[in-house]
mmCIF file of C-alpha atoms in Angstrom:
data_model
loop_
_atom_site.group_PDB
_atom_site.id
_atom_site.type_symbol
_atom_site.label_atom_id
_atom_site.label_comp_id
_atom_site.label_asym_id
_atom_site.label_seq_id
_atom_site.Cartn_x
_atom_site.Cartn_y
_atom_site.Cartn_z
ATOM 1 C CA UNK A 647 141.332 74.782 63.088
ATOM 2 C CA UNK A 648 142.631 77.517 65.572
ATOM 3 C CA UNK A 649 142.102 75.729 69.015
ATOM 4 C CA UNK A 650 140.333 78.226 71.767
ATOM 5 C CA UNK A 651 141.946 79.211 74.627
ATOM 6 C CA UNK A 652 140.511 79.642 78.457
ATOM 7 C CA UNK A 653 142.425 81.798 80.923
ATOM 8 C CA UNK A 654 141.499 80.588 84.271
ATOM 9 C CA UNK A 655 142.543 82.955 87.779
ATOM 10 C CA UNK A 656 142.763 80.728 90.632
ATOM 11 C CA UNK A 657 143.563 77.252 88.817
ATOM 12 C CA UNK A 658 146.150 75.919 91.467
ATOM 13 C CA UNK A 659 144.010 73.428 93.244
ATOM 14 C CA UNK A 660 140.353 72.910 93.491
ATOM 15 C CA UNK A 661 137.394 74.125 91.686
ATOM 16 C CA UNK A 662 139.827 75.842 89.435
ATOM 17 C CA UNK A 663 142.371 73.178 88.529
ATOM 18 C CA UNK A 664 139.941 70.834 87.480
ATOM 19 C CA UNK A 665 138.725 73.465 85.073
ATOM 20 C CA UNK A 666 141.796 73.741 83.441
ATOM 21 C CA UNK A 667 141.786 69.984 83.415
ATOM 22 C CA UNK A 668 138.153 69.493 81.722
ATOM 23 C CA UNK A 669 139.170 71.875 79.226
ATOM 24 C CA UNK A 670 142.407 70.467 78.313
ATOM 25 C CA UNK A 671 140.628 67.317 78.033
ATOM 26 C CA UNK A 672 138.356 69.042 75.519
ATOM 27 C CA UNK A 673 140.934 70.033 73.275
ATOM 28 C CA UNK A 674 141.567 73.964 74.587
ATOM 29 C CA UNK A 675 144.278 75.836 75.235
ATOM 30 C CA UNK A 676 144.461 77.111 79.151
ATOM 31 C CA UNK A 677 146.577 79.742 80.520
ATOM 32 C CA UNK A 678 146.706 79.023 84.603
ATOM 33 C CA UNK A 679 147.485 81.080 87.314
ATOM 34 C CA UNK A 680 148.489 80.428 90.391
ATOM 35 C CA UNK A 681 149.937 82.928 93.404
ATOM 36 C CA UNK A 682 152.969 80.832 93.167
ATOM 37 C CA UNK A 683 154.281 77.630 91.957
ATOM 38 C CA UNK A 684 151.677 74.275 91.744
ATOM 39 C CA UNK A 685 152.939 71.013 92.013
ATOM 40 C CA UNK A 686 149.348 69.839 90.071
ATOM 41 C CA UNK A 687 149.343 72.164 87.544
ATOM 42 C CA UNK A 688 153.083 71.354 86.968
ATOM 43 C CA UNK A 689 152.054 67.575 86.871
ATOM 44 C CA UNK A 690 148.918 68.689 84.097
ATOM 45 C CA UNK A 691 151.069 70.337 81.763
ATOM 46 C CA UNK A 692 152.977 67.310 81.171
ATOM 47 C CA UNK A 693 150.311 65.266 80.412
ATOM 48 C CA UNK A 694 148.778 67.996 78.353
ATOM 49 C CA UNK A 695 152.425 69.294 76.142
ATOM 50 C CA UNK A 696 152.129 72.166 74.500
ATOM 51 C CA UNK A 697 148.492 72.681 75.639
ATOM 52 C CA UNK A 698 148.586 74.445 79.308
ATOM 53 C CA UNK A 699 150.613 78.086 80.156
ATOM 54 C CA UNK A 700 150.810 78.653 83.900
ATOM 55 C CA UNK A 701 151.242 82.487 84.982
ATOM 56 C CA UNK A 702 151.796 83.828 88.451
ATOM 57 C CA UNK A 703 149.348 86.409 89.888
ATOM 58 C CA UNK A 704 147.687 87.143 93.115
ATOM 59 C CA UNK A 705 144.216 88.841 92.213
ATOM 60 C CA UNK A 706 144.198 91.086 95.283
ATOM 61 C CA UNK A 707 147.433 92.622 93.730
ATOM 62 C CA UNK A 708 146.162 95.240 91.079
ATOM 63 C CA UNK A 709 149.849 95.651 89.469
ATOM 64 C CA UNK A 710 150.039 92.204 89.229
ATOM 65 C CA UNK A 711 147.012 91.527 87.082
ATOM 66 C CA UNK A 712 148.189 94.952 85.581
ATOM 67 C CA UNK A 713 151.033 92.914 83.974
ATOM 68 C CA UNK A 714 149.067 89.447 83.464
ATOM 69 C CA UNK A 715 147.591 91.914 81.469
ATOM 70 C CA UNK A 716 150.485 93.168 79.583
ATOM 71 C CA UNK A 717 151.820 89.603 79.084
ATOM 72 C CA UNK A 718 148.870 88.699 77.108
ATOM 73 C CA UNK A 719 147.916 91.763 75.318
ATOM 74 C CA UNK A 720 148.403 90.275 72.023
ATOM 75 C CA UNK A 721 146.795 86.872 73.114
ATOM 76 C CA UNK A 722 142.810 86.746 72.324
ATOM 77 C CA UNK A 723 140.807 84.623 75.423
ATOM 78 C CA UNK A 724 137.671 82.914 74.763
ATOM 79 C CA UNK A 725 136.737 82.182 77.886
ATOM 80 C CA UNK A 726 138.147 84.552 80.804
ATOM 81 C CA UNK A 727 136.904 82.524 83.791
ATOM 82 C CA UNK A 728 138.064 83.895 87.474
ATOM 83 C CA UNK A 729 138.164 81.444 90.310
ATOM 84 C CA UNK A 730 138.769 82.948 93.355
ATOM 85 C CA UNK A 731 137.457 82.327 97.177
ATOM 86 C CA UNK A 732 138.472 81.977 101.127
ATOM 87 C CA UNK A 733 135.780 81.344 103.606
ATOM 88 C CA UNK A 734 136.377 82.390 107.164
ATOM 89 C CA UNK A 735 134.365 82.967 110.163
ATOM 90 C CA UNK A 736 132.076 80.498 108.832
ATOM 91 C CA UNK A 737 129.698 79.892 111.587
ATOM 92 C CA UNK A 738 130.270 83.701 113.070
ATOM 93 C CA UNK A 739 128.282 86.473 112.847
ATOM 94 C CA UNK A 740 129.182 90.221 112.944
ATOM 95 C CA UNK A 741 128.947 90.481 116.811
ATOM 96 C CA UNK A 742 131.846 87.425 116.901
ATOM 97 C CA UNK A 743 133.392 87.679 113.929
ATOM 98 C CA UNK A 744 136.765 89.681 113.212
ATOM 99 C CA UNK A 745 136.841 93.025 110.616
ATOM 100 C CA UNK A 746 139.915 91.868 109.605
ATOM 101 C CA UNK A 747 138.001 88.121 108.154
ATOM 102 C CA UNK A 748 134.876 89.663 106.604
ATOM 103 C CA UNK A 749 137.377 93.006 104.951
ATOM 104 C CA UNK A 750 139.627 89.836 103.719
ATOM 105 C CA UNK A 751 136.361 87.793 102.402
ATOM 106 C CA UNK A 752 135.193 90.737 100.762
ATOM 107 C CA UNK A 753 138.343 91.889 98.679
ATOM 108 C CA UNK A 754 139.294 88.146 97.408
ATOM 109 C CA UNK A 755 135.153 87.424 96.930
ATOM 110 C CA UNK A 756 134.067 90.123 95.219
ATOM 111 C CA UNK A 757 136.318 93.264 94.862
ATOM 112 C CA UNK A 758 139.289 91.748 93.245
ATOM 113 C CA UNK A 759 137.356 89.032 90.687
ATOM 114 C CA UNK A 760 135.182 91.542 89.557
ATOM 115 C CA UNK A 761 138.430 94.181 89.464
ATOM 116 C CA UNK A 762 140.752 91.349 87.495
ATOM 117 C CA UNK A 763 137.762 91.136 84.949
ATOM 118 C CA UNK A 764 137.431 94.907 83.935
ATOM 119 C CA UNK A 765 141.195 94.691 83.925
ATOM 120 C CA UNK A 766 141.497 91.657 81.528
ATOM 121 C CA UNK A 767 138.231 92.855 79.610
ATOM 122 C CA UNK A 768 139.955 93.765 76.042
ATOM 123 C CA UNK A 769 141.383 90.178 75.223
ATOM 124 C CA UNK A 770 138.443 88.620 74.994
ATOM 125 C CA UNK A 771 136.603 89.609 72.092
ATOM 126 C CA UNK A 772 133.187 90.094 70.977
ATOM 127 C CA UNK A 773 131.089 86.803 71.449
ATOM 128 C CA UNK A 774 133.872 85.354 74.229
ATOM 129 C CA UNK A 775 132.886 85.056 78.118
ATOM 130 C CA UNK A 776 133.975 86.164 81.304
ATOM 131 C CA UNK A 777 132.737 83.786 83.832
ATOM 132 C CA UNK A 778 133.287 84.420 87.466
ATOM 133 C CA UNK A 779 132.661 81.617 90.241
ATOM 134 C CA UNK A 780 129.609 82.602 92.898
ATOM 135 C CA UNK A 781 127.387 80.587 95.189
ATOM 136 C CA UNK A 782 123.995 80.134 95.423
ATOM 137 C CA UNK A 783 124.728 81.093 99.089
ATOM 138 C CA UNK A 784 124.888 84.640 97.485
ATOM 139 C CA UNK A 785 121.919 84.976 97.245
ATOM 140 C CA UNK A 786 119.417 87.504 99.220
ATOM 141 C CA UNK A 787 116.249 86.068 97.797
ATOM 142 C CA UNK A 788 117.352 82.454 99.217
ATOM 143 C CA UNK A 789 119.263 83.368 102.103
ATOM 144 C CA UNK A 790 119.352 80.958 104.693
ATOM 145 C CA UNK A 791 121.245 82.699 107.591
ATOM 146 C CA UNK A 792 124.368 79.895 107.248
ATOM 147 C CA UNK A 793 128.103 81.326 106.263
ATOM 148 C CA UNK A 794 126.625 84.800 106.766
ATOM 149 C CA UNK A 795 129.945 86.459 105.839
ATOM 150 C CA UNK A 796 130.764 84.680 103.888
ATOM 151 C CA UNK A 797 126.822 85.014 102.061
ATOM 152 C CA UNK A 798 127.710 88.396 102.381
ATOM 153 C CA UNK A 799 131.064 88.746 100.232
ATOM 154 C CA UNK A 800 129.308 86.824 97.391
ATOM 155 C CA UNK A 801 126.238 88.690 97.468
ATOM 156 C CA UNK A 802 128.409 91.206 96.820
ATOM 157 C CA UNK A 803 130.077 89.689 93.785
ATOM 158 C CA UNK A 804 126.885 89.592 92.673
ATOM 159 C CA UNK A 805 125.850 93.433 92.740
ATOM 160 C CA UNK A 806 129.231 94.536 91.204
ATOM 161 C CA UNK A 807 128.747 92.186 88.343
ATOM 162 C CA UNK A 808 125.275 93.552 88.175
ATOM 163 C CA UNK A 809 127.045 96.815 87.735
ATOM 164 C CA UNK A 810 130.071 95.819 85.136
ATOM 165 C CA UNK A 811 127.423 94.468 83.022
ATOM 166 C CA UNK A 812 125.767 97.886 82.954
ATOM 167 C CA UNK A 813 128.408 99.617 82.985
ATOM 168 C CA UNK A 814 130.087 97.019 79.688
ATOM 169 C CA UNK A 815 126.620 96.510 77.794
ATOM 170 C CA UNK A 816 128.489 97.316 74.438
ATOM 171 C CA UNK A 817 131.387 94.503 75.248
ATOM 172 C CA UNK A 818 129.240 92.024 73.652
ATOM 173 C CA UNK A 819 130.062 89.709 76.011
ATOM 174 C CA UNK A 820 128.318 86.878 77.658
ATOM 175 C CA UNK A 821 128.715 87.573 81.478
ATOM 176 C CA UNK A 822 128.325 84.408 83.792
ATOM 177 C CA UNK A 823 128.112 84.362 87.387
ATOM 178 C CA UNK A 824 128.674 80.173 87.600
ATOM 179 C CA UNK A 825 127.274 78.891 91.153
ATOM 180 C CA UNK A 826 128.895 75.017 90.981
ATOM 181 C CA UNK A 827 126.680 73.532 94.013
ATOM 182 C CA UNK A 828 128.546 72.404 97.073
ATOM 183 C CA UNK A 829 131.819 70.500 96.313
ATOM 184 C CA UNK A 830 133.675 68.457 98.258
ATOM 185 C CA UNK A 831 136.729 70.995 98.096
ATOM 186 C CA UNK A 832 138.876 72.011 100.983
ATOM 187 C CA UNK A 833 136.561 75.252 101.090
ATOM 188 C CA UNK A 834 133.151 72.826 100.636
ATOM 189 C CA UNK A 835 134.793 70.404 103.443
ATOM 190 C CA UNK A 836 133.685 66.577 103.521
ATOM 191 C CA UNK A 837 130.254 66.612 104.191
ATOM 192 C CA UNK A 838 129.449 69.171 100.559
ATOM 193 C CA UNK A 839 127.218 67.273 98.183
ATOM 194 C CA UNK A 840 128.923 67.248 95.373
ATOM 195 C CA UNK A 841 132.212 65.457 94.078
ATOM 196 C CA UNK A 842 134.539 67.767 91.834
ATOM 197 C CA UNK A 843 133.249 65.231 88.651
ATOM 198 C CA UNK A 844 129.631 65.619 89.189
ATOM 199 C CA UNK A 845 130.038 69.620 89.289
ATOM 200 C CA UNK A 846 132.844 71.065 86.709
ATOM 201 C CA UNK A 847 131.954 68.891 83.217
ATOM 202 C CA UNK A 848 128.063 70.200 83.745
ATOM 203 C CA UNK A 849 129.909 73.517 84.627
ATOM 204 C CA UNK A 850 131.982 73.843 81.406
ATOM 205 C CA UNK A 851 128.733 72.322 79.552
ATOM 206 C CA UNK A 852 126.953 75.117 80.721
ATOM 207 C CA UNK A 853 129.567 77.551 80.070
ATOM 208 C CA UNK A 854 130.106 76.567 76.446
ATOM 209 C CA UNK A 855 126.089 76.666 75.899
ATOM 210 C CA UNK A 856 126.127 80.136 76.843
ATOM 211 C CA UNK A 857 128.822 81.581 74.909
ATOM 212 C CA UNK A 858 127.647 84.129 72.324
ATOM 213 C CA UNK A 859 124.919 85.161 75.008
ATOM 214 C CA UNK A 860 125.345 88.682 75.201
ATOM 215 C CA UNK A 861 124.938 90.111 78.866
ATOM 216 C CA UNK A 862 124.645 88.845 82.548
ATOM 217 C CA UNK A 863 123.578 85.383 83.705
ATOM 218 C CA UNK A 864 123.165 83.640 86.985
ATOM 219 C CA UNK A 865 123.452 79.872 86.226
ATOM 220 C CA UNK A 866 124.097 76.966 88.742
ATOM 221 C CA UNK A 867 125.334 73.867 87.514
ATOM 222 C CA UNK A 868 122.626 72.565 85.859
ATOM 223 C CA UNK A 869 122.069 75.766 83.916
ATOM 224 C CA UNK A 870 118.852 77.392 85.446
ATOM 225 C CA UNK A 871 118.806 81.095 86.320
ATOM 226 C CA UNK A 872 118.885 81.436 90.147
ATOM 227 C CA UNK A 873 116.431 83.687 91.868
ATOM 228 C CA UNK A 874 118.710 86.404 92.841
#
């Protein structure tokens, strides 16, 4: 049996490594990237042989996922899932905050994930997802006037995907916007909810229930549709 493969964006630490990690310990295939080398996902591929690629990309550089591209062009991905966040200005508003924090928020949160996934479209076939990682913080039905920038860049994410999966009806895709819940990351900080092991396995779970799904999807971790 031909084992399926994930290719993860942002899998050097965090949220995204232990990804990688669940699905390795499922039996997949994972092609990581990092924006440079990883000391953990160096340390996973030996205890996984044979089973984990890492690839170097930063997904604010457009030639750079360009050639991820190229690299895998005869690979097929069954689940493209793109990992990528920075949170700044956190407890700033507009009339504090710098242009230079919410532009950078804005191009890593939303411009560039949703850019790396209409570049990286045509590996995954028909019936495969692209998953991207949001927060329920994205939301403007729920909005609770905390992180506002960063709110901002992921309600963003949110109305681009909106538009790819317009735009890509015919992919046959199943498009996931994944909210996690609040993890006790570096991003989430101490005081987040969640450990890593009560989020990602439920996240993955969820993931793999949805496959086949044709069009978009807002799911948190314990796969309900959010009220977007």
């Amino acid at each position: 049996m031909t084992k399926q493969t994930a290719l993860i964006l942002g899998a050097s630490r965090g949220l995204g490594l232990a990804l990688a990690e669940e699905w390795l310990g499922r039996g997949w295939n994972v092609i990581a990237t990092a924006r440079g080398g990883s000391d953990d996902l160096t340390q996973l591929a030996k205890r996984f042989p044979g089973s984990l690629e890492m690839e170097t990309v930063d997904i604010n550089d457009e030639k750079g996922v360009r050639a991820l591209h190229d690299r895998l062009a005869d690979r097929q991905v069954d689940v493209l899932f793109v990992n990528a966040g920075i949170a700044r200005a956190i407890e700033q508003s507009p009339a504090t905050a710098s242009e230079g924090d919410f532009f950078d928020m804005m191009l890593t949160n939303a411009f560039s994930p949703v850019r790396a996934a209409e570049l990286l479209r045509d590996l995954v076939p028909a019936g495969g997802t692209i998953a991207i990682m949001t927060s329920e913080l994205g939301s403007i039905t729920n909005a609770s006037g905390g992180w506002q920038l960063y709110s901002s860049s992921k309600a963003a994410l949110n109305m681009l995907m909106k538009g790819y999966a317009a735009k890509n009806a015919r992919d046959g895709h199943a498009l996931l916007l994944v909210a996690p819940g609040w993890v006790r990351t570096k991003m989430g900080g101490s005081d987040a909810s969640l450990s890593v092991e009560e989020s990602i396995p439920l996240v993955v779970d969820m993931i793999e229930a949805n496959r086949g799904t044709q069009g978009l999807r807002y799911l948190d971790r314990f796969n309900k549709s959010l009220p977007w």
